Amino acid sequence: MEEPSDLYDVHGINGSPPWADHQHQCLEELDNVECLRRKIKYYFMNPCEKYHARGRKPWKLILQIIKIAIITVQLVSFGLSNQMVVTFKEENLMTFKHLFLKDYADGGMDTYAVYRQADVYDHIDYIIDQYGRLHNITVGNHEYEKNGTLYNPLSVCQEFYRNGTVYAGNETFEIDAHVKTDCFDVYPMYHPALPRFELHFKRMISVKITFVLKAINLQTVRRRELPDCYDFTVIITFNNQVHSGRIKVDLETDVDINECRDWKITGASARNIYLTVLFDCLIIITCITSCALCTRSVINGIQLQFEYTLYCKNHGGNQVPCSDKLEFLNGWYILIIVSDTLTIIGSFLKIVIQTKVLTSYDVCSILLGTGTMFVWIGIIRYMGYFKKYNILILTLRAAFPNVIRFICCAGIIYMSYCFCGWIVLGPYHEKFRTLNMVSECLFSLINGDDMYLTFKNMKQKSSLVWIFSRVYLYSFISLFIYMILSLFITIITDTYDTIKQQQSGNPTSELQKFMSGCKDLPNSGVYRLDENECCFLDCCISRCRKRRNRLTSEA
């Protein structure tokens, strides 16, 4: 029989007793769990709480405030420049209508038409004559387009059916559906006798008169910007496709903006242009910094989600719900990343436009406008740290899935009314002529706009269609305003009441219950100790390595 001293020696040789190792492992595991709780709680703190917890400055918040200010200034500056471009296009379009359309009056384009053969010839001759006398009649800086030493001509093209005879009195006709085009050119500053041009009115589809004029937008000099050179392709169309005896006349322009070949500005400096480019470069650098910080935060959230998922798997084997996983994926950071990306691309295009390499004003305005909108929406994230403001964000996020399901069902009913109204009421009501117009009209009715005019403008040529229109409109308004719209508001209201009750109650999700186990306050100083410690995943890996080494030594 062994002596007690021998047993004591055995424990002294092999190390501490087994119960001591087990107790040490339990204490270490509890520390790791508490460390994970504090880490998750710190991740969901607001910038002020994080500052008290670890003394970290809210750099992202400061950067977002600066970014909002400079991006808004950039947007306003670009908006003023873009407004001058749009104004120049619209006023030139109005100028061309007054110059080349005979007896044109403002706002009369919808009813501008010719009804007699002699009027068609007179209008075409008037356009050609005005084009030839452009230098003597225009008050702008319009010029003809040149190709080398010659001016480019005005082109008159007639489209008509190749062969055909129509006798409406006998109710007989013969038409060759193939379309033939006959054209002739007229050169400005050169006045030979015009070629004989006969219009085949019974077979004529359209007459198109096309020419190109150049102009320079000098108003940008006032804002210390280089003027752009414009190419206006003017297209005047005599539309006879309906063959109803009414030939509609329309004037459209296609605009190309180019860099002027040779320019010289006196009395002004190009310094403002270089300062604007430098300011845009500053915005690009700021957005890249903001995007990098937010991307790092998103990656940290994903790593923390893996640690929490591993903890739940090792302790109870429960699967983490998708809603808890999505809590770690901060949607506000993703919104800021998208906003920064759009602003970077838009600022780069703005620099290119400022230097007159490209002139994509529309694309640039869409990118900068959308990026600025997302930046301002991102302010709601910081307002959400206050409980009275946070309820709006929580309600929108909680109601979003139900709202999407509701809109899908309501959208099917809405589209059914659109197709029905277009096919039945389209020939009798101008608001139902196209599917797009039908959708806009019905959406306006939902919002209570133009109800009386929609009923009043319905033509009463067919009693059956008139009765159907009343049933159609009354049923749509009753269904969408009194039922569907009320149910939509009810979904938002119920979600708001539910969120309001949850704010004063106990934690509802497993993640919130897990975080509630951490009672450490931000200013307790405990979070500073955890700053340099290993994460829960690293602790699990190190524990597995210790266990493997122990088994290897025992073997």
XYZ file of C-alpha atoms in Angstrom:
555
model
C 0.000 0.000 0.000
C 1.358 3.389 -0.931
C 1.987 6.026 1.653
C 0.182 9.337 1.566
C 3.492 10.993 0.947
C 3.871 8.999 -2.225
C 0.503 10.186 -3.481
C 1.524 13.756 -2.688
C 4.718 13.208 -4.650
C 2.772 11.860 -7.611
C 0.614 15.004 -7.790
C 3.712 17.117 -7.357
C 5.382 15.405 -10.283
C 2.384 15.430 -12.679
C 1.326 19.028 -11.822
C -1.934 20.368 -10.371
C -4.852 18.005 -9.614
C -7.485 17.425 -12.403
C -10.193 19.409 -10.653
C -7.933 22.442 -10.646
C -7.433 22.221 -14.455
C -11.176 21.904 -14.960
C -11.821 24.920 -12.764
C -9.202 26.913 -14.651
C -10.817 25.995 -18.002
C -14.245 27.017 -16.727
C -12.954 30.384 -15.540
C -11.146 30.928 -18.837
C -14.299 30.084 -20.799
C -16.375 32.480 -18.698
C -13.827 35.218 -19.341
C -13.988 34.511 -23.070
C -17.793 34.706 -23.057
C -17.748 37.989 -21.140
C -15.099 39.289 -23.533
C -17.345 38.399 -26.496
C -20.348 40.074 -24.822
C -18.402 43.261 -24.241
C -17.050 43.173 -27.773
C -20.531 42.835 -29.302
C -21.939 45.497 -26.989
C -19.106 47.828 -27.947
C -19.800 47.223 -31.651
C -23.406 48.417 -31.260
C -22.506 51.503 -29.181
C -22.926 54.994 -30.582
C -19.852 57.217 -31.173
C -20.203 58.983 -27.796
C -20.365 55.699 -25.881
C -17.392 54.348 -27.819
C -15.433 57.465 -26.879
C -16.177 56.914 -23.181
C -15.470 53.185 -23.470
C -12.065 53.259 -25.192
C -11.325 56.930 -25.775
C -11.527 56.615 -29.554
C -12.371 59.763 -31.443
C -15.512 59.558 -33.651
C -13.559 60.000 -36.859
C -16.298 58.603 -39.103
C -18.859 61.004 -37.630
C -16.531 63.986 -38.044
C -15.676 62.894 -41.594
C -19.358 62.494 -42.526
C -20.167 66.015 -41.287
C -17.302 67.476 -43.312
C -18.275 65.387 -46.327
C -21.896 66.543 -46.226
C -20.796 70.183 -46.244
C -18.313 69.948 -49.130
C -20.470 67.616 -51.255
C -23.443 69.966 -50.908
C -21.286 72.910 -52.000
C -20.069 70.857 -54.967
C -23.624 69.895 -55.939
C -24.875 73.491 -55.800
C -21.941 74.672 -57.931
C -22.494 71.970 -60.534
C -26.253 72.534 -60.456
C -25.808 76.196 -61.368
C -23.545 75.238 -64.285
C -25.937 72.553 -65.465
C -28.834 74.972 -65.196
C -27.094 77.347 -67.613
C -26.609 74.483 -70.068
C -30.258 73.428 -69.910
C -31.444 77.038 -70.188
C -29.260 77.583 -73.262
C -30.689 74.453 -74.926
C -34.315 75.344 -74.194
C -34.018 78.956 -75.295
C -32.309 77.952 -78.542
C -35.132 75.493 -79.212
C -37.657 78.283 -78.735
C -35.580 80.555 -80.989
C -35.545 78.004 -83.809
C -39.320 77.605 -83.606
C -39.837 81.342 -83.993
C -37.240 81.602 -86.770
C -38.249 78.675 -88.969
C -41.934 77.959 -88.266
C -44.267 80.352 -90.048
C -46.711 82.240 -87.795
C -45.605 80.285 -84.730
C -46.996 81.367 -81.321
C -45.629 80.334 -77.930
C -47.281 77.256 -76.496
C -49.013 76.381 -79.742
C -46.916 73.386 -80.756
C -49.670 70.873 -79.927
C -52.070 72.478 -82.412
C -49.518 73.687 -84.989
C -50.502 72.021 -88.280
C -51.273 72.708 -91.962
C -54.390 71.661 -93.841
C -53.934 72.834 -97.455
C -51.439 71.801 -100.105
C -50.446 75.386 -100.771
C -49.714 75.884 -97.050
C -47.333 72.935 -97.056
C -45.337 74.403 -99.933
C -45.399 77.860 -98.319
C -44.068 76.518 -95.007
C -41.248 74.600 -96.708
C -40.272 77.646 -98.772
C -40.381 79.792 -95.648
C -37.989 77.452 -93.816
C -35.535 77.418 -96.724
C -35.685 81.204 -97.059
C -35.153 81.773 -93.322
C -32.220 79.363 -93.322
C -30.577 81.244 -96.206
C -31.024 84.631 -94.477
C -29.924 83.432 -91.020
C -27.048 85.920 -90.670
C -29.393 88.846 -91.305
C -32.265 87.844 -89.025
C -30.874 86.114 -85.934
C -29.904 88.073 -82.826
C -27.776 85.195 -81.496
C -24.335 83.949 -82.459
C -25.680 81.161 -84.676
C -23.575 80.020 -87.618
C -23.775 77.405 -90.343
C -21.773 74.221 -89.991
C -18.725 74.118 -92.225
C -17.066 71.194 -93.912
C -13.726 72.513 -95.048
C -14.413 75.703 -96.992
C -18.062 74.906 -97.809
C -21.136 75.246 -95.616
C -23.126 72.086 -95.001
C -26.486 72.141 -96.790
C -30.064 72.017 -95.600
C -31.637 68.685 -96.548
C -35.295 68.208 -97.548
C -36.476 64.585 -97.665
C -39.909 63.230 -98.550
C -40.971 59.741 -97.478
C -43.874 58.216 -99.411
C -45.277 54.893 -100.549
C -43.561 53.789 -103.735
C -46.738 53.236 -105.750
C -50.391 53.634 -105.011
C -53.733 55.006 -106.024
C -56.487 55.949 -103.589
C -60.129 56.569 -104.566
C -62.078 57.216 -101.400
C -65.274 57.923 -103.320
C -65.264 54.433 -104.839
C -63.829 52.923 -101.647
C -60.955 51.437 -103.643
C -57.203 51.765 -103.268
C -53.970 50.143 -104.306
C -50.833 50.706 -102.181
C -47.273 49.403 -102.402
C -46.154 49.248 -98.754
C -42.489 49.839 -99.637
C -41.365 53.320 -98.569
C -39.329 55.485 -100.906
C -37.281 58.539 -99.882
C -36.630 61.470 -102.199
C -34.231 64.251 -101.072
C -32.573 67.422 -102.303
C -30.066 69.818 -100.676
C -29.988 73.593 -100.370
C -26.664 75.312 -99.684
C -26.654 78.567 -97.693
C -24.988 81.713 -99.076
C -25.680 80.305 -102.538
C -29.023 80.902 -104.233
C -29.515 78.894 -107.415
C -32.976 78.023 -108.618
C -34.513 75.440 -106.313
C -35.139 72.028 -107.880
C -38.700 71.129 -108.722
C -40.008 69.304 -105.702
C -43.411 67.687 -105.999
C -45.178 66.324 -102.942
C -47.299 63.193 -103.428
C -49.904 64.043 -100.800
C -52.002 60.882 -101.134
C -48.922 58.688 -100.732
C -46.832 61.017 -98.588
C -45.853 59.789 -95.097
C -43.689 62.663 -93.967
C -41.383 65.482 -95.018
C -38.245 66.081 -92.951
C -36.078 69.164 -93.186
C -32.712 68.789 -91.477
C -29.844 71.213 -90.967
C -27.091 71.911 -88.428
C -26.383 75.225 -86.700
C -23.542 76.113 -84.346
C -23.584 78.380 -81.285
C -21.390 79.256 -78.274
C -22.747 79.491 -74.724
C -21.077 82.703 -73.548
C -23.022 83.037 -70.287
C -20.636 80.640 -68.511
C -17.932 83.332 -68.608
C -19.750 85.109 -65.767
C -19.012 82.115 -63.502
C -15.382 81.991 -64.586
C -15.962 78.845 -66.689
C -14.846 78.128 -70.228
C -17.732 78.436 -72.731
C -18.875 75.345 -74.630
C -19.508 75.084 -78.360
C -22.871 73.590 -79.365
C -23.968 71.753 -82.479
C -27.765 71.941 -82.935
C -29.167 69.425 -85.389
C -32.570 70.899 -86.227
C -35.213 68.476 -87.531
C -38.543 69.878 -88.790
C -41.102 67.166 -89.538
C -44.348 67.408 -91.501
C -46.148 64.298 -90.242
C -48.812 62.846 -92.535
C -48.862 59.260 -91.271
C -52.527 59.411 -90.314
C -53.628 60.777 -93.744
C -56.522 62.585 -92.093
C -56.092 65.915 -93.912
C -54.174 67.387 -90.979
C -50.389 67.451 -91.309
C -48.761 68.053 -87.945
C -45.581 70.139 -87.901
C -42.964 69.571 -85.225
C -39.471 70.942 -84.592
C -36.902 69.060 -82.534
C -33.191 69.513 -81.868
C -30.382 67.096 -81.091
C -27.597 68.824 -79.189
C -23.903 67.939 -79.163
C -21.633 69.849 -76.762
C -17.995 70.115 -77.806
C -14.836 71.807 -76.650
C -14.171 74.977 -78.605
C -11.118 74.661 -80.839
C -9.555 78.070 -80.202
C -10.481 80.457 -77.427
C -9.130 83.498 -75.668
C -10.669 85.208 -72.622
C -9.494 88.664 -71.571
C -10.464 90.395 -68.349
C -10.865 87.061 -66.514
C -8.546 84.497 -65.024
C -8.611 80.712 -65.320
C -7.655 80.466 -61.653
C -11.242 79.691 -60.657
C -11.249 76.625 -62.908
C -8.129 75.205 -61.272
C -9.526 75.896 -57.787
C -12.720 74.054 -58.708
C -10.726 71.056 -59.948
C -8.647 71.117 -56.748
C -11.837 71.209 -54.672
C -13.205 68.190 -56.584
C -9.950 66.321 -55.909
C -10.358 67.078 -52.189
C -13.862 65.588 -52.308
C -12.547 62.447 -54.026
C -9.887 61.998 -51.324
C -12.482 62.552 -48.573
C -14.873 60.023 -50.105
C -12.097 57.432 -50.522
C -11.179 57.853 -46.839
C -14.825 57.561 -45.783
C -15.336 54.493 -47.971
C -12.226 52.822 -46.489
C -13.351 53.464 -42.884
C -16.869 52.179 -43.535
C -15.558 49.122 -45.391
C -13.335 48.313 -42.413
C -16.331 48.600 -40.077
C -18.389 46.271 -42.289
C -15.561 43.706 -42.294
C -15.282 43.944 -38.491
C -19.023 43.350 -38.199
C -18.820 40.254 -40.408
C -15.926 38.870 -38.339
C -17.858 39.517 -35.135
C -20.838 37.717 -36.630
C -18.649 34.648 -37.253
C -17.451 34.732 -33.640
C -21.004 34.934 -32.296
C -22.162 32.155 -34.647
C -19.275 29.942 -33.466
C -20.157 30.637 -29.828
C -23.808 29.655 -30.365
C -22.708 26.507 -32.178
C -20.309 25.448 -29.389
C -22.772 26.297 -26.584
C -26.094 24.643 -27.266
C -25.697 23.912 -30.970
C -28.399 26.418 -31.932
C -28.435 28.077 -35.333
C -28.313 31.873 -35.295
C -31.447 33.392 -36.940
C -30.925 35.409 -40.093
C -32.357 38.483 -38.377
C -29.601 38.311 -35.740
C -26.949 37.822 -38.419
C -28.186 40.857 -40.322
C -27.812 42.944 -37.155
C -24.047 42.733 -37.602
C -24.298 43.956 -41.222
C -24.778 47.695 -40.798
C -26.923 48.942 -43.668
C -25.934 52.549 -43.004
C -22.299 51.758 -43.737
C -23.300 50.086 -47.007
C -25.361 53.168 -47.904
C -22.349 55.400 -47.231
C -20.096 53.128 -49.327
C -22.542 53.327 -52.247
C -22.804 57.095 -51.797
C -19.023 57.507 -51.736
C -18.654 55.372 -54.857
C -21.232 57.435 -56.776
C -19.688 60.707 -55.583
C -16.166 59.609 -56.571
C -17.285 58.686 -60.093
C -19.416 61.833 -60.389
C -16.573 64.075 -59.148
C -14.208 62.499 -61.655
C -16.701 63.176 -64.469
C -17.116 66.732 -63.185
C -13.353 67.276 -63.426
C -13.418 65.904 -66.965
C -16.300 68.272 -67.827
C -14.499 71.232 -66.267
C -11.436 70.527 -68.395
C -13.683 70.142 -71.487
C -12.578 66.588 -72.262
C -16.157 65.271 -72.026
C -19.562 66.933 -71.722
C -21.725 64.251 -70.052
C -23.742 66.647 -67.922
C -26.722 64.299 -67.497
C -24.686 61.310 -66.280
C -22.678 63.488 -63.921
C -25.781 65.152 -62.477
C -27.418 61.762 -61.821
C -24.328 60.445 -60.022
C -23.756 63.557 -57.927
C -27.454 63.997 -57.151
C -27.925 60.379 -56.038
C -24.697 60.419 -54.018
C -25.713 63.633 -52.223
C -29.173 62.230 -51.521
C -27.670 59.123 -49.883
C -25.273 61.273 -47.842
C -28.127 63.333 -46.423
C -30.195 60.196 -45.752
C -27.204 58.837 -43.817
C -27.665 61.639 -41.267
C -30.697 59.745 -39.973
C -28.296 57.107 -38.622
C -26.828 59.531 -36.112
C -30.237 60.945 -35.212
C -31.314 57.388 -34.486
C -29.081 57.313 -31.399
C -31.755 59.424 -29.691
C -34.730 57.275 -28.660
C -37.412 59.699 -29.810
C -35.896 59.852 -33.301
C -34.874 56.204 -33.440
C -38.476 54.991 -33.475
C -38.896 56.220 -37.067
C -35.925 54.180 -38.281
C -37.002 51.083 -36.356
C -40.546 51.361 -37.721
C -39.369 51.684 -41.328
C -36.999 48.738 -40.969
C -39.568 46.492 -39.270
C -42.406 47.394 -41.647
C -40.340 47.108 -44.831
C -40.892 43.332 -45.475
C -44.664 43.604 -44.952
C -44.835 46.761 -47.068
C -43.035 45.036 -49.956
C -45.449 42.071 -49.828
C -48.412 44.439 -49.716
C -47.110 46.519 -52.654
C -46.637 43.368 -54.761
C -50.272 42.377 -54.283
C -51.586 45.927 -54.754
C -49.328 46.364 -57.803
C -51.014 43.434 -59.563
C -54.445 45.042 -59.089
C -53.018 48.403 -60.183
C -51.553 46.980 -63.411
C -54.844 45.254 -64.224
C -56.610 48.634 -64.067
C -53.852 50.194 -66.195
C -54.213 47.683 -69.024
C -58.007 47.812 -68.914
C -58.138 51.614 -68.926
C -55.621 51.876 -71.754
C -57.422 49.503 -74.117
C -60.983 50.709 -73.387
C -60.691 54.409 -72.565
C -57.601 55.239 -74.634
C -59.467 56.238 -77.821
C -61.883 58.460 -75.855
C -59.707 60.135 -73.206
C -56.380 61.929 -73.700
C -55.096 60.834 -70.270
C -55.404 57.168 -71.285
C -53.713 57.340 -74.706
C -50.549 55.463 -73.653
C -49.848 52.936 -70.922
C -47.457 55.354 -69.249
C -50.089 58.111 -69.221
C -52.647 55.708 -67.748
C -50.291 54.800 -64.908
C -49.579 58.464 -64.157
C -53.286 59.354 -64.264
C -54.317 56.548 -61.901
C -51.498 57.350 -59.489
C -52.667 60.971 -59.459
C -56.214 59.787 -58.694
C -54.922 57.837 -55.691
C -53.421 61.064 -54.370
C -56.677 62.954 -55.002
C -55.471 64.994 -58.012
C -57.610 65.954 -61.042
C -60.595 63.761 -60.124
C -63.207 66.082 -61.568
C -61.254 66.797 -64.770
C -60.709 63.084 -65.331
C -64.470 62.522 -65.227
C -65.272 65.658 -67.216
C -62.870 65.121 -70.133
C -64.354 61.746 -70.993
C -65.886 61.991 -74.467
C -69.544 60.906 -74.684
C -69.452 59.553 -78.232
C -70.242 56.026 -77.034
C -72.829 55.574 -74.280
C -71.534 52.105 -73.461
C -67.945 53.311 -73.028
C -69.152 56.340 -71.031
C -71.014 54.089 -68.563
C -68.014 51.756 -68.380
C -65.721 54.708 -67.619
C -67.876 55.672 -64.627
C -67.857 52.149 -63.240
C -64.117 51.892 -63.897
C -63.174 55.188 -62.209
C -65.547 54.853 -59.235
C -64.415 51.292 -58.519
C -60.732 52.219 -58.798
C -61.029 55.244 -56.506
C -63.112 53.342 -53.946
C -60.836 50.313 -53.955
C -57.500 52.111 -53.728
C -58.338 55.123 -51.578
C -60.793 53.626 -49.108
C -59.452 50.074 -48.853
C -55.914 49.509 -50.140
C -54.478 52.840 -48.989
C -56.146 52.468 -45.573
C -54.721 48.977 -45.160
C -51.286 50.303 -46.135
C -51.458 52.955 -43.420
C -52.648 50.306 -40.945
C -49.528 48.206 -41.565
C -47.288 51.160 -40.712
C -49.377 52.086 -37.666
C -49.384 48.550 -36.247
C -45.630 48.287 -36.692
C -45.170 51.647 -34.964
C -47.249 50.523 -31.968
C -45.341 47.234 -31.765
C -41.960 48.978 -31.820
C -43.126 51.468 -29.206
C -44.130 48.648 -26.855
C -40.882 46.762 -27.438
C -38.771 49.793 -26.510
C -40.046 49.684 -22.930
C -40.070 45.906 -22.648
C -37.506 43.092 -22.363
C -35.076 42.104 -25.142
C -36.815 40.108 -27.850
C -34.052 38.550 -29.965
C -31.417 36.038 -28.827
C -28.675 38.514 -29.702
C -30.213 41.189 -27.479
C -30.599 38.688 -24.647
C -26.952 37.711 -25.032
C -25.813 41.357 -24.959
C -28.011 42.123 -21.940
C -25.814 39.784 -19.883
C -23.058 42.427 -20.034
C -23.649 44.956 -17.259
C -20.458 46.954 -17.825
C -21.029 50.632 -18.498
C -19.080 52.454 -21.239
C -17.115 54.512 -18.711
C -16.256 51.544 -16.466
C -12.807 51.138 -18.023
C -13.277 47.421 -18.748
C -13.490 47.976 -22.486
C -9.995 49.468 -22.536
C -8.647 46.179 -21.163
C -10.391 44.199 -23.887
C -9.009 46.392 -26.676
C -5.824 44.366 -27.181
C -7.137 40.973 -26.096
C -7.789 38.127 -28.473
C -11.175 37.643 -29.951
C -13.438 34.706 -29.094
C -12.426 32.877 -32.264
C -8.751 33.166 -31.361
C -9.493 31.920 -27.831
C -11.255 28.846 -29.203
C -8.361 28.141 -31.561
C -5.802 28.511 -28.773
C -7.840 26.213 -26.497
C -7.964 23.549 -29.240
C -4.190 23.822 -29.654
C -3.649 23.376 -25.859
C -5.908 20.328 -25.807
C -4.090 18.821 -28.798
C -0.689 19.414 -27.156
C -1.903 17.824 -23.916
C -3.131 14.725 -25.753
C 0.148 14.517 -27.614
C 2.188 14.707 -24.359
C 0.029 12.045 -22.657
C 0.485 9.755 -25.629
